[in-house]
Amino acid sequence: MTATAPRPITSGLDPRFALSLYAHVGEQGSWTLESYRARGGYQAARRALSMDPDRIIDEVKASGLRGRGGAGFATGLKWSFMPLKDGRQHYLLCNADESEPGSFKDRYLMSEDPHQLIEGMLIAGYAMRATVGYIYIRGEYILAAERLEGAISEARAAGILGSKVLGSDFDFQLQVHRGAGAYICGEETALMNSLEGLRANPRLKPPFPAAAGLYGLPTTINNVETLCAVTHILRYGASWHAQMGSGKSLGSKLYQISGPVHRPGVYELPMGTTFAELIEDWAGGPTEPIKAIIPGGSSCPMLPYQQDILDLPMDYEAVAAKGSMLGTGGVILIPQNYCIVNATWNLVRFYAHESCGKCTPCREGIAGWMVHVYEKLVRGQGRPEDVDLILDMSDNIAGKSFCALADACLGPVQSSIALFREEYDHLASTGQPLYPRQSRWLGGGAR
Amino acid sequence: MRYFDDKPELVAAILAKYPPQGRRSSLMPLLREVQTALHYVPAEQIEEIAEIVGVTATEVRAVMSFYSTYSTVPQGKYHLQVCATLSCALAGSDELWDDLCETLGISPGEVTPDGLFSVQKVECLGSCGTAPLVQVGELGYHERLSRQDLHALLDALRRGEYPGPHSPLPVFVHSGQQEDAAGARHGAELKPLGENL
Ligand SMILES: Cc1cc2nc3c(=O)[nH]c(=O)nc-3n(C[C@H](O)[C@H](O)[C@H](O)COP(=O)(O)O)c2cc1C
Ligand code: SF4
Ligand code: FES
């Protein structure tokens, strides 16, 4: 950057910040082709189809876009791993399995503005010479799947999908494949197995999907939000995208916030916006005292609810520097008077239920022992040594499982003990939680 | 009774979504068809699907058992799923669950005598911003559900009327601008390529 380069945009309150991903969410009929075209839809695809595919990859690299599925891997770099035109079928997969607790952003991208995803997939497919795409959407997303199917039919009828896309020489077939309730299907190789009609156990890597993915052929998989961002990068330019954000985390991001705040929801903000801005200025602040914050979906270690954390920019490196992760950007607030062992047990139970059973540390460690010890604790039947037992088990599981699911479970486990050991010890030694259960069904849900 | 014999177009449309070497990919869509229509997948349909896809019935069962959606025993006409994961628990989903089970007098795995209802606790449904919620089978989500809302829903279903999903959007966007908690709107206008910033 030169000395005269403008200051990057790192706040949703910055007058230069413009919504892109969610700009039309909630508008009547925003999911139709007519509405999408009226706001310039598919012009970015037209532009892309007139470019050399490698230049599109360069543009995505220049934009600084990183995968929004949780890991934050550089999208342009990932695309460049696909083999050049080698005569084989290449596949593009969209990961729409969104099942990480605390995450609910992709759902509305698909139900409210599905054409931006279709356009992003067209562009990505063309750039990577993939002529077939599948959107793997979790089975429970009924409305989103219907709207996607509807949008795909409209696009086919209008010559936007199928053979000779928009009058070019490029063919692109796009299909929706619906899941059936299994969190592990979000892991990219498990997703491919599921799509092939198998049990969704993860595959050994290498080979990586770009070498041997779906049906053993070159495949790239991206999250819904990532592919939607591609549309806007091609529409508004790589430099527009790179102007937003902090450090190596650029662009606009969908942050989600749930738990006891006045306005839980999804907010589109530039990367690098602080937790404080999200929680206070956008979500209206907590409705009760908070003790912990899960920064980016349930796998991300909890952080204490205190000023230095609230002042952190929500970017990948800044959150990692505090020992956690930005993940999917799904923020969950845990109230002061909610038993932390109970909250953690809830998540351990989740991971235990979702363990695919392929490897021993996760099947026996998480789905067997870990959840068992937690259940004992929350029932008031724990022993004082159980807390150290949990830590000991965690050490034995960490880094030893086949995929990232088991380590994901350890995120909340280890962080909650580090932060709130006294709550664990109290429950383990007295059988009584420091914070007994209270009614939380707000006369119900009246917010 | 065979299910797919009189639906050749449906089967052909499903198979056509996948390449010839990926015939097996049709397994999940076919299972879903049956599960939605019959509220479970009977043994006969497992055989039928195995035949269509070209695998053994045991393999179909192995796949089915991996996923939480497919059931080998009949479920109620309305299969009510309650998310029990953290954000929903923070919004009282355990009380909702207890109320639901007590009201209907059933536990997971059972069906009410009139065949209308069955219940299941499920994991995060991607509705954490509008917790707590109940998913009614294949019909839709009912989010930010109060006790009154729950009972109104059950009453409607008992009368055989599905009121339609209730999925309020947890967003504050109005024509390209986002409203902050104080009510002010933010968001510049996007200009075409090259003219921004
Ligand atoms: C257990 C597990 C679950 C995951 N679930 C999802 C998911 O639901 N959606 C998603 O986009 N990525 C999920 N991921 C990440 C994907 O494996 C993959 O990194 C991502 O889809 C890549 O897309 P991106 O580069 O655009 O982020 C999951 C990973 C693991 C280990
Ligand atoms: S870590 Fe768990 S989910 Fe991952 S492969 Fe092992 S058993 Fe399966
Ligand atoms: S925790 Fe219930 S929908 Fe996410």
XYZ file of C-alpha atoms and ligand atoms in Angstrom:
687
model
C 0.000 0.000 0.000
C 1.237 3.493 -0.791
C 1.288 6.307 1.741
C -1.797 7.821 0.145
C -3.850 4.622 0.292
C -7.142 5.233 2.091
C -7.618 3.871 5.574
C -9.120 0.355 5.464
C -12.762 -0.016 6.420
C -13.076 -1.921 9.698
C -16.447 -0.848 11.016
C -20.005 -1.270 9.849
C -20.552 2.328 10.971
C -17.911 3.639 8.536
C -19.825 5.750 5.979
C -17.868 4.098 3.163
C -19.023 0.588 4.073
C -21.594 -0.924 1.730
C -23.546 -4.148 2.214
C -23.204 -6.687 -0.557
C -23.985 -10.242 0.632
C -27.092 -9.324 2.611
C -28.035 -6.088 0.841
C -31.332 -7.542 -0.391
C -32.189 -9.982 2.363
C -35.760 -9.492 3.513
C -36.942 -7.724 0.331
C -40.125 -9.091 -1.175
C -39.249 -11.466 -4.002
C -35.481 -10.964 -3.596
C -34.992 -14.623 -4.519
C -36.422 -14.299 -8.031
C -34.421 -13.922 -11.228
C -36.387 -10.807 -12.086
C -35.373 -9.083 -8.874
C -31.796 -10.269 -9.218
C -31.486 -9.022 -12.790
C -33.016 -5.665 -11.910
C -30.044 -5.055 -9.618
C -27.367 -6.023 -12.096
C -27.417 -9.771 -11.549
C -25.340 -12.016 -13.839
C -23.316 -9.109 -15.251
C -20.356 -10.307 -13.205
C -20.724 -13.766 -14.756
C -20.834 -12.218 -18.229
C -17.665 -10.328 -17.463
C -16.004 -13.445 -16.062
C -16.912 -15.519 -19.109
C -15.101 -12.980 -21.302
C -11.919 -13.329 -19.220
C -9.163 -15.908 -19.265
C -9.990 -18.336 -16.401
C -6.571 -17.801 -14.805
C -7.187 -14.059 -14.607
C -10.297 -14.760 -12.542
C -8.198 -16.783 -10.104
C -5.734 -13.863 -9.994
C -8.580 -11.484 -9.206
C -9.852 -13.677 -6.387
C -6.294 -13.873 -5.032
C -5.968 -10.087 -5.207
C -9.236 -9.634 -3.331
C -7.773 -11.384 -0.289
C -10.867 -13.584 0.063
C -10.458 -16.425 2.565
C -12.831 -19.347 2.966
C -15.860 -18.560 5.100
C -16.530 -22.193 6.048
C -14.408 -21.872 9.164
C -10.775 -22.481 8.322
C -10.071 -19.220 6.492
C -7.950 -20.776 3.748
C -7.110 -18.399 0.866
C -9.738 -19.021 -1.815
C -7.693 -18.006 -4.879
C -4.799 -20.192 -3.780
C -7.132 -23.153 -3.245
C -8.548 -22.690 -6.742
C -5.056 -22.665 -8.231
C -4.519 -26.234 -6.968
C -6.985 -27.508 -9.552
C -5.226 -29.122 -12.514
C -5.196 -27.168 -15.762
C -7.444 -28.418 -18.490
C -6.591 -32.115 -18.365
C -9.542 -33.623 -20.187
C -11.087 -35.023 -17.008
C -14.353 -33.969 -15.460
C -13.791 -31.332 -12.752
C -16.331 -30.725 -10.004
C -17.253 -27.701 -7.948
C -19.015 -28.372 -4.658
C -20.760 -25.845 -2.504
C -20.727 -26.687 1.178
C -24.179 -25.686 2.404
C -24.249 -28.129 5.297
C -24.121 -25.305 7.869
C -24.369 -27.288 11.101
C -21.825 -25.719 13.431
C -23.799 -24.603 16.494
C -24.025 -20.820 16.507
C -23.906 -20.556 12.694
C -26.939 -19.489 10.693
C -25.725 -17.199 7.914
C -25.704 -19.457 4.830
C -29.320 -20.359 5.358
C -30.553 -16.832 4.578
C -28.109 -16.362 1.698
C -29.841 -19.307 0.042
C -33.439 -18.586 0.977
C -33.285 -14.834 0.341
C -30.769 -14.354 -2.460
C -29.968 -17.700 -4.108
C -28.992 -16.241 -7.484
C -25.835 -14.671 -6.068
C -24.730 -18.192 -5.075
C -25.565 -19.586 -8.516
C -23.624 -16.730 -10.126
C -20.650 -17.295 -7.822
C -20.645 -20.987 -8.698
C -20.768 -20.207 -12.412
C -17.757 -17.942 -12.044
C -15.864 -20.417 -9.867
C -16.743 -23.308 -12.182
C -15.509 -21.414 -15.222
C -12.294 -20.391 -13.458
C -11.534 -23.996 -12.460
C -12.804 -25.647 -15.651
C -15.510 -27.424 -13.681
C -18.636 -27.981 -15.722
C -20.664 -29.690 -13.021
C -21.535 -28.297 -9.618
C -23.434 -29.671 -6.651
C -24.797 -27.719 -3.733
C -24.803 -30.015 -0.696
C -27.438 -28.478 1.541
C -28.343 -29.839 4.944
C -31.594 -31.758 4.868
C -33.398 -29.563 7.375
C -33.105 -26.405 5.244
C -36.446 -26.906 3.540
C -37.242 -23.352 2.453
C -33.664 -22.644 1.377
C -33.593 -25.807 -0.745
C -36.922 -24.923 -2.371
C -35.770 -21.408 -3.199
C -32.490 -22.746 -4.585
C -34.280 -25.298 -6.754
C -36.600 -22.573 -7.958
C -33.728 -20.240 -8.777
C -31.852 -22.994 -10.608
C -34.916 -23.773 -12.744
C -35.318 -20.097 -13.583
C -31.640 -19.824 -14.472
C -31.842 -22.925 -16.693
C -34.867 -21.586 -18.514
C -33.065 -18.276 -19.078
C -29.936 -19.899 -20.540
C -27.844 -19.024 -17.485
C -27.245 -22.657 -16.571
C -26.899 -25.657 -18.847
C -25.100 -25.694 -22.162
C -23.634 -22.507 -23.619
C -24.046 -20.402 -20.512
C -25.112 -16.842 -21.390
C -24.270 -17.472 -25.028
C -20.640 -18.455 -24.314
C -18.949 -21.776 -25.023
C -19.035 -22.733 -21.356
C -21.381 -25.462 -20.095
C -22.374 -25.603 -16.450
C -24.794 -28.049 -14.844
C -25.850 -27.318 -11.278
C -27.721 -29.655 -8.925
C -28.929 -29.514 -5.347
C -28.170 -32.533 -3.148
C -29.911 -32.655 0.197
C -28.303 -34.074 3.331
C -30.053 -36.072 6.025
C -28.906 -34.837 9.400
C -25.231 -35.419 10.231
C -22.842 -32.636 11.239
C -19.803 -34.482 9.934
C -21.102 -34.049 6.368
C -19.729 -30.501 6.604
C -16.189 -31.871 6.654
C -15.201 -31.707 3.012
C -14.204 -35.332 2.387
C -17.105 -36.678 4.456
C -19.361 -34.496 2.316
C -18.007 -36.153 -0.818
C -18.637 -39.610 0.605
C -22.145 -38.576 1.540
C -22.739 -37.210 -1.952
C -21.548 -40.525 -3.369
C -24.219 -42.337 -1.344
C -21.884 -43.698 1.313
C -21.705 -43.325 5.074
C -20.174 -39.903 5.679
C -16.835 -40.886 7.186
C -13.997 -38.485 6.389
C -11.350 -39.647 3.913
C -7.620 -39.750 4.426
C -5.796 -36.706 3.013
C -3.739 -36.690 0.831
C -4.911 -37.083 -1.824
C -6.551 -33.672 -1.528
C -9.834 -33.018 -3.320
C -8.149 -31.042 -6.111
C -6.275 -34.235 -7.030
C -8.944 -36.837 -6.248
C -12.284 -35.633 -4.921
C -15.840 -36.463 -5.890
C -15.890 -39.799 -7.787
C -12.076 -39.639 -7.634
C -11.953 -36.598 -9.916
C -10.516 -33.097 -9.382
C -12.842 -31.228 -7.054
C -12.921 -27.950 -5.190
C -15.265 -27.293 -2.327
C -16.231 -23.901 -0.980
C -18.643 -22.544 1.558
C -21.848 -20.743 0.480
C -20.675 -17.364 1.753
C -17.296 -17.752 0.033
C -18.956 -18.381 -3.335
C -21.382 -15.482 -2.876
C -18.438 -13.206 -2.072
C -16.857 -14.237 -5.389
C -19.858 -12.806 -7.238
C -19.364 -9.431 -5.580
C -15.602 -9.474 -6.158
C -16.197 -9.930 -9.880
C -18.966 -7.336 -9.802
C -17.305 -4.590 -7.779
C -13.625 -5.423 -8.098
C -10.849 -7.026 -6.082
C -9.662 -3.680 -4.731
C -13.144 -2.855 -3.440
C -13.069 -6.126 -1.487
C -9.512 -5.680 -0.237
C -10.336 -2.185 1.075
C -12.401 -3.758 3.839
C -10.812 -5.567 6.728
C -7.801 -5.729 8.966
C -4.485 -7.505 8.578
C -4.826 -10.553 6.399
C -8.597 -10.797 6.866
C -10.268 -8.851 4.112
C -13.733 -8.221 2.783
C -17.190 -8.187 4.153
C -18.314 -10.986 6.489
C -21.557 -12.296 7.870
C -21.273 -12.361 11.655
C -23.923 -14.119 13.677
C -24.778 -13.547 17.285
C -26.998 -15.645 19.529
C -27.626 -16.068 23.223
C -29.014 -13.393 25.538
C -28.711 -10.165 23.512
C -31.454 -7.729 22.549
C -31.167 -8.342 18.818
C -29.708 -11.763 18.057
C -29.163 -12.193 14.347
C -26.889 -11.967 11.333
C -24.989 -8.752 10.658
C -22.919 -8.042 7.573
C -19.848 -6.107 8.693
C -16.351 -5.507 7.353
C -13.815 -7.973 8.674
C -11.935 -6.524 11.590
C -15.041 -5.037 13.192
C -14.684 -5.418 16.967
C -16.713 -7.794 19.109
C -17.845 -4.736 21.081
C -19.341 -3.120 17.981
C -21.180 -6.307 17.015
C -22.525 -6.915 20.492
C -23.342 -3.350 21.531
C -23.937 -1.208 18.449
C -25.613 -3.837 16.302
C -27.072 -6.465 18.623
C -28.097 -3.915 21.244
C -26.023 -5.388 24.070
C -26.643 -8.330 26.396
C -29.916 -8.726 28.247
C -28.141 -10.063 31.335
C -24.573 -10.251 32.680
C -22.286 -12.363 30.475
C -19.238 -14.380 31.517
C -17.971 -16.008 28.326
C -18.009 -15.509 24.601
C -17.695 -18.213 21.986
C -16.204 -16.221 19.130
C -16.999 -18.193 16.015
C -19.135 -21.297 16.394
C -19.103 -23.992 19.043
C -15.674 -25.436 18.144
C -13.873 -22.203 18.952
C -12.474 -22.026 22.495
C -14.416 -19.734 24.832
C -12.922 -16.403 25.782
C -13.653 -14.398 28.921
C -16.163 -11.587 28.508
C -13.867 -8.695 29.300
C -12.704 -5.467 27.720
C -9.519 -6.632 25.989
C -11.487 -9.388 24.252
C -14.383 -7.110 23.338
C -11.947 -4.667 21.781
C -10.488 -7.349 19.509
C -11.033 -6.995 15.798
C -12.952 -9.994 14.508
C -10.251 -11.164 12.144
C -8.623 -14.578 11.874
C -5.217 -13.644 13.302
C -6.401 -11.384 16.118
C -8.745 -14.023 17.528
C -6.111 -16.752 17.070
C -3.622 -14.637 19.025
C -5.942 -14.898 22.027
C -6.016 -18.668 21.756
C -9.280 -19.114 19.921
C -10.569 -18.977 16.342
C -12.842 -16.816 14.229
C -14.394 -19.946 12.700
C -17.696 -19.227 11.007
C -18.151 -15.906 12.823
C -20.968 -17.376 14.907
C -20.731 -15.587 18.244
C -22.507 -17.124 21.252
C -22.714 -15.326 24.590
C -22.909 -17.384 27.773
C -24.638 -15.667 30.687
C -23.058 -15.328 34.115
C -25.762 -17.309 35.860
C -25.759 -20.285 33.485
C -23.715 -23.214 34.801
C -20.626 -23.463 32.610
C -20.393 -27.221 33.093
C -23.948 -27.546 31.842
C -23.199 -25.271 28.853
C -20.077 -27.274 27.995
C -21.853 -30.577 28.510
C -24.428 -29.408 25.975
C -21.665 -29.036 23.383
C -19.831 -32.239 24.380
C -23.142 -34.042 23.942
C -23.413 -32.479 20.489
C -19.960 -33.682 19.398
C -20.503 -37.095 20.955
C -23.756 -37.445 19.013
C -22.075 -36.316 15.801
C -18.918 -38.436 16.069
C -18.827 -40.630 12.972
C -17.187 -43.488 14.859
C -14.311 -43.982 12.442
C -11.391 -43.371 14.790
C -10.781 -44.520 18.360
C -9.829 -41.255 20.117
C -13.106 -39.666 19.058
C -15.412 -42.701 19.256
C -14.141 -43.943 22.618
C -12.752 -40.671 23.950
C -15.450 -38.136 23.041
C -18.537 -40.248 22.330
C -17.680 -42.724 25.070
C -15.800 -41.342 28.056
C -15.964 -37.578 27.743
C -19.720 -37.360 27.461
C -20.104 -39.966 30.215
C -17.996 -38.007 32.713
C -19.830 -34.778 31.841
C -23.201 -36.459 32.321
C -22.124 -37.671 35.749
C -20.984 -34.179 36.668
C -24.143 -32.375 35.618
C -26.278 -34.969 37.395
C -24.418 -34.102 40.579
C -22.757 -37.521 40.747
C -19.220 -36.401 39.955
C -16.080 -36.823 42.029
C -13.496 -34.092 42.675
C -10.911 -35.926 40.550
C -13.202 -35.906 37.496
C -12.063 -32.441 36.422
C -8.454 -33.570 36.137
C -9.680 -36.728 34.461
C -11.357 -34.590 31.762
C -8.140 -32.633 31.242
C -6.120 -35.826 31.094
C -8.488 -37.348 28.534
C -8.335 -34.132 26.519
C -4.547 -34.383 26.370
C -4.841 -37.929 25.108
C -7.343 -37.037 22.397
C -5.833 -33.729 21.201
C -4.182 -34.003 17.810
C -4.705 -37.768 17.654
C -8.029 -38.020 15.869
C -8.608 -38.692 12.190
C -10.448 -35.441 11.454
C -10.966 -32.111 13.193
C -14.223 -33.051 14.953
C -12.658 -34.439 18.121
C -10.368 -31.424 18.517
C -13.383 -29.204 17.909
C -15.011 -30.742 20.975
C -11.916 -30.027 23.041
C -12.218 -26.299 22.215
C -15.062 -25.626 24.648
C -13.908 -28.328 27.101
C -10.377 -27.122 27.738
C -11.199 -23.407 27.564
C -14.124 -23.641 29.966
C -12.017 -25.470 32.552
C -9.177 -22.977 32.157
C -11.558 -20.061 32.651
C -14.070 -21.408 35.151
C -12.288 -24.137 37.081
C -14.018 -23.093 40.311
C -17.432 -23.902 38.826
C -16.244 -27.355 37.835
C -14.641 -28.017 41.221
C -17.703 -26.809 43.082
C -20.029 -29.061 41.110
C -17.643 -32.027 41.280
C -17.158 -31.807 45.025
C -20.627 -30.748 46.244
C -22.877 -32.195 43.561
C -24.505 -28.764 43.301
C -23.912 -26.282 40.463
C -22.786 -22.804 41.474
C -25.549 -21.511 39.194
C -28.694 -23.651 39.504
C -31.009 -24.052 36.564
C -33.466 -21.224 35.974
C -36.428 -20.841 33.721
C -35.256 -19.311 30.436
C -38.247 -19.842 28.167
C -39.148 -16.175 28.085
C -42.912 -16.385 28.570
C -41.690 -17.916 25.704
C -39.226 -16.428 23.432
C -40.896 -13.034 23.630
C -37.962 -10.843 22.778
C -46.389 -52.454 -1.638
C -43.829 -51.065 -4.041
C -43.369 -47.337 -3.986
C -41.423 -46.390 -7.103
C -43.016 -48.697 -9.710
C -45.554 -46.097 -10.799
C -43.085 -43.212 -10.555
C -40.585 -43.844 -13.383
C -40.183 -40.138 -14.199
C -39.307 -39.321 -10.608
C -36.688 -42.076 -10.465
C -35.266 -41.058 -13.829
C -35.055 -37.399 -12.751
C -33.161 -38.342 -9.593
C -30.740 -40.655 -11.413
C -30.117 -37.980 -14.054
C -28.602 -35.636 -11.487
C -25.525 -37.835 -11.161
C -23.033 -39.309 -13.662
C -23.261 -43.004 -14.621
C -20.463 -43.966 -12.237
C -22.304 -42.122 -9.480
C -25.533 -44.114 -9.575
C -25.200 -44.693 -5.865
C -25.558 -40.953 -5.245
C -29.293 -41.402 -5.796
C -29.531 -43.380 -2.583
C -30.160 -40.438 -0.284
C -32.677 -38.660 -2.539
C -34.632 -41.922 -2.945
C -34.630 -42.548 0.805
C -35.834 -39.022 1.357
C -38.771 -39.517 -1.024
C -39.972 -42.527 0.920
C -39.311 -41.044 4.351
C -41.300 -37.922 3.450
C -44.216 -39.787 1.942
C -44.574 -42.663 4.430
C -42.967 -41.077 7.538
C -40.495 -43.992 7.658
C -38.662 -46.334 5.317
C -40.208 -49.825 5.381
C -38.074 -52.910 4.737
C -39.705 -53.394 1.341
C -38.607 -49.932 0.196
C -35.081 -50.592 1.419
C -35.036 -53.580 -0.964
C -36.587 -51.514 -3.721
C -34.042 -48.717 -3.398
C -31.191 -51.224 -3.239
C -32.442 -52.642 -6.544
C -32.693 -49.239 -8.236
C -29.255 -48.133 -7.116
C -27.565 -51.497 -7.604
C -26.332 -52.232 -4.074
C -27.444 -54.673 -1.387
C -30.165 -53.924 1.141
C -27.551 -54.213 3.879
C -25.603 -51.387 2.307
C -28.723 -49.235 2.187
C -29.322 -49.972 5.884
C -25.717 -49.051 6.672
C -26.174 -45.672 5.029
C -29.566 -45.089 6.657
C -28.247 -45.740 10.123
C -25.603 -43.047 9.681
C -28.117 -40.215 9.296
C -30.657 -39.040 11.848
C -33.449 -38.282 9.356
C -34.324 -41.790 8.230
C -36.484 -43.933 10.434
C -37.140 -47.661 10.186
C -40.207 -47.431 12.421
C -43.295 -45.353 11.606
C -43.270 -41.769 12.857
C -46.271 -39.561 13.477
C -47.847 -37.620 10.660
C -46.192 -34.606 12.257
C -42.706 -35.453 13.457
C -41.788 -32.651 15.835
C -38.088 -31.960 16.232
C -36.785 -29.702 18.973
C -33.267 -28.312 18.794
C -31.483 -28.913 22.092
C -28.111 -27.323 21.316
C -26.564 -24.462 23.274
C -28.145 -21.329 21.776
C -31.558 -22.965 21.985
C -30.875 -24.221 25.520
C -30.074 -20.608 26.445
C -33.534 -19.700 25.145
C -35.288 -22.395 27.174
C -35.462 -25.311 24.726
C -35.326 -27.869 27.551
C -38.511 -26.408 29.044
C -40.080 -26.384 25.590
C -39.124 -30.047 25.160
C -40.559 -31.050 28.547
C -43.770 -29.155 27.846
C -44.106 -30.807 24.429
C -43.547 -34.342 25.720
C -45.894 -33.826 28.654
C -48.610 -32.288 26.515
C -48.488 -35.111 23.990
C -47.791 -37.812 26.575
C -45.054 -39.412 24.479
C -41.293 -39.954 24.516
C -38.926 -40.261 21.569
C -39.675 -43.419 19.580
C -43.403 -43.337 20.394
C -46.315 -42.083 18.341
C -49.504 -40.591 19.800
C -52.468 -43.047 19.586
C -54.116 -40.927 16.880
C -50.965 -41.364 14.766
C -50.490 -37.601 14.533
C -47.362 -36.884 16.533
C -43.890 -38.152 17.307
C -41.040 -36.216 18.907
C -37.265 -36.064 18.585
C -34.533 -33.971 20.167
C -32.155 -32.803 17.463
C -28.973 -30.766 17.154
C -28.509 -27.169 15.995
C -30.912 -26.414 13.142
C -29.209 -23.200 12.019
C -31.817 -21.096 13.730
C -29.794 -19.954 16.720
C -30.774 -16.300 16.217
C -34.470 -17.169 16.433
C -34.316 -19.765 19.206
C -36.060 -21.820 20.460
C -37.760 -23.723 17.691
C -39.667 -26.775 16.574
C -39.314 -28.280 13.126
C -42.487 -29.930 11.866
C -41.310 -32.879 9.762
C -40.836 -31.879 6.143
C -43.152 -28.901 6.482
C -41.130 -26.185 8.110
C -39.582 -24.381 11.045
C -41.497 -22.662 13.834
C -39.021 -20.277 15.380
C -38.971 -17.974 18.411
C -41.654 -20.225 19.761
C -43.378 -19.218 22.988
C -45.421 -21.552 25.155
C -48.601 -20.049 23.697
C -47.231 -20.415 20.164
C -46.419 -24.072 20.805
C -49.916 -24.844 22.036
C -51.532 -22.902 19.204
C -49.440 -24.936 16.763
C -50.400 -28.244 18.360
C -54.087 -27.266 18.338
C -53.946 -26.396 14.654
C -52.193 -29.648 13.793
C -54.774 -31.610 15.783
C -57.476 -30.004 13.647
C -55.502 -31.145 10.616
C -54.525 -27.607 9.666
C -50.877 -26.868 9.109
C -50.582 -23.118 9.630
C -47.421 -22.764 7.508
C -43.884 -22.206 8.741
C -42.926 -19.341 11.008
C -39.402 -18.162 10.201
C -38.857 -14.527 11.087
C -35.596 -13.214 9.614
C -33.033 -12.261 12.272
C -31.738 -9.381 10.151
C -32.168 -5.629 10.172
C -31.645 -4.723 6.527
C -33.815 -2.281 4.583
C -33.021 -1.744 0.899
C -29.289 -2.029 1.169
C -28.967 -0.368 4.563
C -28.520 -2.011 7.925
C -30.204 -0.607 10.998
C -28.108 -0.384 14.154
C -29.502 -0.931 17.636
C -30.190 2.785 18.027
C -32.310 2.793 14.874
C -29.856 4.600 12.560
C -29.273 3.157 9.109
C -25.848 2.586 7.592
C -24.575 1.441 4.247
C -23.125 3.293 1.274
C -24.355 2.672 -2.230
C -22.387 0.232 -4.316
C -21.238 1.501 -7.664
C -20.304 -0.682 -10.623
C -16.806 -2.034 -11.050
C -13.998 0.472 -10.716
C -16.137 3.305 -9.372
C -16.184 2.218 -5.723
C -14.029 3.979 -3.135
C -16.371 -31.418 11.473
C -16.348 -30.341 10.436
C -17.542 -29.739 10.042
C -17.550 -28.743 9.075
N -18.740 -28.179 8.715
C -18.754 -27.234 7.732
C -19.982 -26.666 7.294
O -21.055 -27.011 7.785
N -19.955 -25.737 6.303
C -18.787 -25.345 5.718
O -18.809 -24.515 4.814
N -17.616 -25.858 6.111
C -17.560 -26.805 7.096
N -16.363 -27.352 7.470
C -15.150 -26.906 6.757
C -15.004 -27.671 5.449
O -14.349 -28.897 5.706
C -14.188 -26.916 4.418
O -13.026 -26.454 5.004
C -14.913 -25.742 3.819
O -16.158 -26.109 3.306
C -14.103 -25.135 2.718
O -14.743 -24.025 2.157
P -14.102 -22.577 2.263
O -12.665 -22.690 1.842
O -14.918 -21.766 1.321
O -14.235 -22.159 3.675
C -16.336 -28.339 8.470
C -15.141 -28.932 8.875
C -15.139 -29.918 9.842
C -13.843 -30.522 10.249
S -12.499 -37.492 14.760
Fe -14.587 -38.293 15.132
S -15.748 -37.541 13.366
Fe -13.576 -37.390 12.811
S -13.073 -39.326 11.805
Fe -12.631 -39.634 13.994
S -14.569 -40.534 14.782
Fe -15.062 -39.602 12.820
S -28.616 -24.058 18.721
Fe -30.668 -24.477 18.184
S -30.745 -23.738 16.156
Fe -28.649 -23.462 16.652
